[in-house]
XYZ file of C-alpha atoms in Angstrom:
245
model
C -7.365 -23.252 -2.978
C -9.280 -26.420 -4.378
C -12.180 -24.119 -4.870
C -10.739 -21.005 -6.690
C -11.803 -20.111 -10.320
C -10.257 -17.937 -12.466
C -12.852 -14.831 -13.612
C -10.593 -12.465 -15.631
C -7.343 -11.593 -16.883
C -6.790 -8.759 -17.539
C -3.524 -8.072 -20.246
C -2.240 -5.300 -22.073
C 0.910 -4.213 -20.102
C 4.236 -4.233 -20.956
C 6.144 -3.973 -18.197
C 5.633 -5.696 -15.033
C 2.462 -5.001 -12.482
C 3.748 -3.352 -9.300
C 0.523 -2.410 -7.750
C -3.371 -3.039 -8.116
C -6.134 -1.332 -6.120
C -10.139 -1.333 -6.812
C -11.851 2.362 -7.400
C -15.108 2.261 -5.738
C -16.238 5.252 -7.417
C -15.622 3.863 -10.888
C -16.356 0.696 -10.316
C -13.151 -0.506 -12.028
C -9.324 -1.744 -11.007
C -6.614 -0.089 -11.663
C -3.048 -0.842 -12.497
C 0.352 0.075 -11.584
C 3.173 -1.095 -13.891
C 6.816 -1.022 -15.273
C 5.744 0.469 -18.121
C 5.121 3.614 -16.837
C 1.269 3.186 -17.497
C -1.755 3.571 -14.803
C -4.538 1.433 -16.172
C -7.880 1.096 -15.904
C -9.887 -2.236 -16.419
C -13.428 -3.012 -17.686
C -14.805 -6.323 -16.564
C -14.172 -7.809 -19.298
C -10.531 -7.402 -19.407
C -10.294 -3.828 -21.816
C -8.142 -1.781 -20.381
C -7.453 2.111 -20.842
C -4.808 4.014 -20.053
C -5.326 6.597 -17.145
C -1.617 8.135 -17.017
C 1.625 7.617 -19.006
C 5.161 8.302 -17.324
C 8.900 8.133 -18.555
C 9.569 5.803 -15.215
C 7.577 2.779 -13.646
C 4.606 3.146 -11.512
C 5.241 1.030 -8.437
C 2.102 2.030 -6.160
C -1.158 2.970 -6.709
C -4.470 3.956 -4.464
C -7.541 5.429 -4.508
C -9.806 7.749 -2.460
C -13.304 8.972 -3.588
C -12.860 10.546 -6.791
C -8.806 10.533 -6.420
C -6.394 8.309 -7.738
C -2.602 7.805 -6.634
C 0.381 6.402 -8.386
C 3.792 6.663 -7.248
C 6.914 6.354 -9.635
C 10.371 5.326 -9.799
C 11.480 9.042 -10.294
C 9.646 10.032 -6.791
C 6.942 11.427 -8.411
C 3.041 10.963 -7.499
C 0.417 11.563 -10.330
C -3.100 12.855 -8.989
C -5.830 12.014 -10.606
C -9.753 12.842 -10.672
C -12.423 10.417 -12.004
C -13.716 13.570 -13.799
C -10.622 13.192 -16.331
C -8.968 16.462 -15.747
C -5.634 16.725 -16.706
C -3.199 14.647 -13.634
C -1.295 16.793 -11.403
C 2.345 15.548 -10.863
C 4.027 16.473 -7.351
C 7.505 16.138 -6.998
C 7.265 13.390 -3.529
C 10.565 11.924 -2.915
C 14.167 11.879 -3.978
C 13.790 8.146 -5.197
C 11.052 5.388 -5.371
C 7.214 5.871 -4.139
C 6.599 2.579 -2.587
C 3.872 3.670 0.024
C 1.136 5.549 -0.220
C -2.178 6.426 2.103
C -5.008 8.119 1.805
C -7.313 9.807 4.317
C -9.862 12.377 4.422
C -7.203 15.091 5.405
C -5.102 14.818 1.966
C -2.409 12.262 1.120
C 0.697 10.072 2.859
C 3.470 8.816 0.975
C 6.741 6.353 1.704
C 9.709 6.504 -0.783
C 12.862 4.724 -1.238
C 15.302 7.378 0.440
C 13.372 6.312 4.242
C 11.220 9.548 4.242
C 7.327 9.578 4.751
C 5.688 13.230 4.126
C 1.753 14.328 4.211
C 0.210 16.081 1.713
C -3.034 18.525 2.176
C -5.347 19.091 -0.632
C -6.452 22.659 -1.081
C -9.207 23.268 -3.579
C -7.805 20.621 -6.470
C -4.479 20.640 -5.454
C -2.264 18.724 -3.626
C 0.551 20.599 -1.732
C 3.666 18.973 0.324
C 3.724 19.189 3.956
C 7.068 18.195 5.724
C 9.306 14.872 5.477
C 10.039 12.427 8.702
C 12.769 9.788 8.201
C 12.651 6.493 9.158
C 14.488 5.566 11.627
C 16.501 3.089 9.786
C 16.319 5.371 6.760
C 15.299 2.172 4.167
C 12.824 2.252 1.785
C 9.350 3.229 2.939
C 7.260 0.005 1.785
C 4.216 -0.134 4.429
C 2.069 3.013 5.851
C -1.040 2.634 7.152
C -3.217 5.201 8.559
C -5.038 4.769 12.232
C -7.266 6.597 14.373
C -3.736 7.711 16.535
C -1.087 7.543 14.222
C 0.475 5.457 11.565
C 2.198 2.130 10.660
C 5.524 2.361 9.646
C 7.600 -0.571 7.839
C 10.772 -0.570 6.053
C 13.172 -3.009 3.551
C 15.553 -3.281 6.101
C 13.412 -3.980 8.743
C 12.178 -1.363 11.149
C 8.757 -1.547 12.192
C 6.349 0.397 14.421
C 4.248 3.285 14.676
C 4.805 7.000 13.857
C 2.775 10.229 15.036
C 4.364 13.885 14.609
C 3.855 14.321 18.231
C 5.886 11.348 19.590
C 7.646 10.522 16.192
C 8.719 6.975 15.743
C 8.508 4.246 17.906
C 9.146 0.825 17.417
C 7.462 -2.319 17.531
C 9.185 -5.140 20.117
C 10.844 -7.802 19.176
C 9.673 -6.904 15.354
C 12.327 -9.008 12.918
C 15.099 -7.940 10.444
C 12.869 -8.409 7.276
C 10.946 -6.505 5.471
C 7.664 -5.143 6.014
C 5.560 -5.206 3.042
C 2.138 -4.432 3.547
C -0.229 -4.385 6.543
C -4.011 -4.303 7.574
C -5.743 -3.213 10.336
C -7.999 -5.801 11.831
C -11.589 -4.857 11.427
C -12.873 -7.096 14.264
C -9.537 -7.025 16.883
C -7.391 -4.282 18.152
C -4.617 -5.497 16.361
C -2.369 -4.300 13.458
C -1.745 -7.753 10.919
C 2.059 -7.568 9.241
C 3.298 -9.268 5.601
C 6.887 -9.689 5.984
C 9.709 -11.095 3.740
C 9.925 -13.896 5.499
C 6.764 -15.633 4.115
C 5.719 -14.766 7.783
C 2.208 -12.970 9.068
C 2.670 -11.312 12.263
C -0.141 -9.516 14.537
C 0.797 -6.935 16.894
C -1.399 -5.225 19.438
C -1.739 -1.521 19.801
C 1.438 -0.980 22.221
C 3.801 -2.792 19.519
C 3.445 -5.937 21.339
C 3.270 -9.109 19.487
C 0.820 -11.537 19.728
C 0.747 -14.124 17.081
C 3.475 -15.304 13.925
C 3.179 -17.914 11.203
C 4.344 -19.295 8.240
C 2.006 -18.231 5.396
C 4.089 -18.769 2.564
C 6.984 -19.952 1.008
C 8.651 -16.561 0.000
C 7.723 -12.132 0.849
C 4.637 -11.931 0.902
C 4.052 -8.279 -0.977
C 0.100 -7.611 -0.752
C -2.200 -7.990 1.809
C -6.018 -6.926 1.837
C -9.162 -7.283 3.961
C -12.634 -8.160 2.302
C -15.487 -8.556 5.074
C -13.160 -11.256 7.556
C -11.580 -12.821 5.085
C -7.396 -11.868 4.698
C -6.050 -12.439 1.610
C -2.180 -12.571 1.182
C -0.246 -12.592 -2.241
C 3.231 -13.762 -2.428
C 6.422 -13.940 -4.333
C 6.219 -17.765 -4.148
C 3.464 -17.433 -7.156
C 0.456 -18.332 -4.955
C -2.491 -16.142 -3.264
C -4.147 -17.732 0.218
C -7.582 -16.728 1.965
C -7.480 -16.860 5.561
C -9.964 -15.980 8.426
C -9.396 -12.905 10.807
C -10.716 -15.021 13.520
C -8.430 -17.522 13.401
């Protein structure tokens, strides 16, 4: 990280930052926080608030014109970039850790080991029904593929979940928890942050095919920009790696 620079900060909450995603359509980032406040930030660090809540916010995502956040209560807030009032949808019975958009509607994880779609009709989102988790942990990665989706828990459970087969589990996947995820652009491969400090690839079948050390502590975000992997961690430090290697 000789080379990195810093280009913004961007300051105003009060509580801690949970979540962060970029809104193509706005052009902005948005915030997820402690506070109970969605945010959204102007490049030069002015930030507005998109949604107030009586709990935290601890995930956030966007689609299009939509925007996500999940709260401590269960609760997701929908939002439009067209500033209509949010829509709040009673999710889960406890924490919305995951959540995963696709052109069909909306997937959430929460803390009580449930994932659940949701289908948009018109401007509203409506619940469709809940699968547990095998281990029934908190829901902290989904990620959507072509067949199916990627499934990781607190407790450790990993693997891949469709509503015709249901869950199935990755081999030899470890006791730790499953943080985020990507799906490699250029292999056939599904890429795993763990709470080990660990990045693990997996092939399609659950097989694995590669593990390292990345850092020092969980590592809690993971995202892809062109074939570059970048990987945030509770040991205070952010790495850059290449999908190739």
């Amino acid at each position: 990280m000789e080379r990195s620079e810093l280009l913004a900060v961007f300051s105003g909450h009060s509580g801690a930052v949970y979540d962060a995603a970029f809104w193509e359509a706005t052009g902005r980032w948005v915030t997820a926080a402690g506070d109970g406040v969605v945010a959204q930030w102007e490049a030069d660090g002015q930030g507005t608030a998109l949604c107030h809540h009586s709990s935290p916010f601890y995930s956030v995502a966007t689609f299009g014109d939509w925007l996500f956040a999940g709260s401590a209560s269960g609760e997701v807030m929908v939002m439009n970039r067209d500033g209509r009032p949010p829509q709040r949808v009673e999710a889960h019975a406890q924490r919305v850790f995951a959540l995963a958009p696709t052109l069909e509607g909306l997937w959430s994880g929460g803390g009580a080991g449930q994932i659940r779609p949701w289908a948009f009709n018109g401007d509203r989102c409506h619940p469709g029904p809940a699968f547990r988790a095998p281990d029934g942990s908190k829901v902290r990665t989904l990620l959507a593929a072509a067949d199916g989706w990627l499934v990781g828990t607190s407790a450790g459970w990993l693997g891949t979940f469709t509503p015709s087969s249901g869950f199935i589990r990755f081999r030899d996947a470890p006791e730790t928890g499953h943080y985020g995820a990507i799906r490699a652009r250029n292999r056939a491969a599904w890429i795993v942050a763990d709470g080990d400090g660990h990045l693990r690839a997996y092939r399609n079948d659950g097989e694995p095919v590669l593990a390292f050390p990345a850092h020092q502590g969980p590592v809690y975000r993971m995202v892809q920009v062109g074939e570059t992997i970048w990987t945030a961690s509770r040991d205070k430090s952010i790495k850059a790696w290449s999908e190739h290697d």
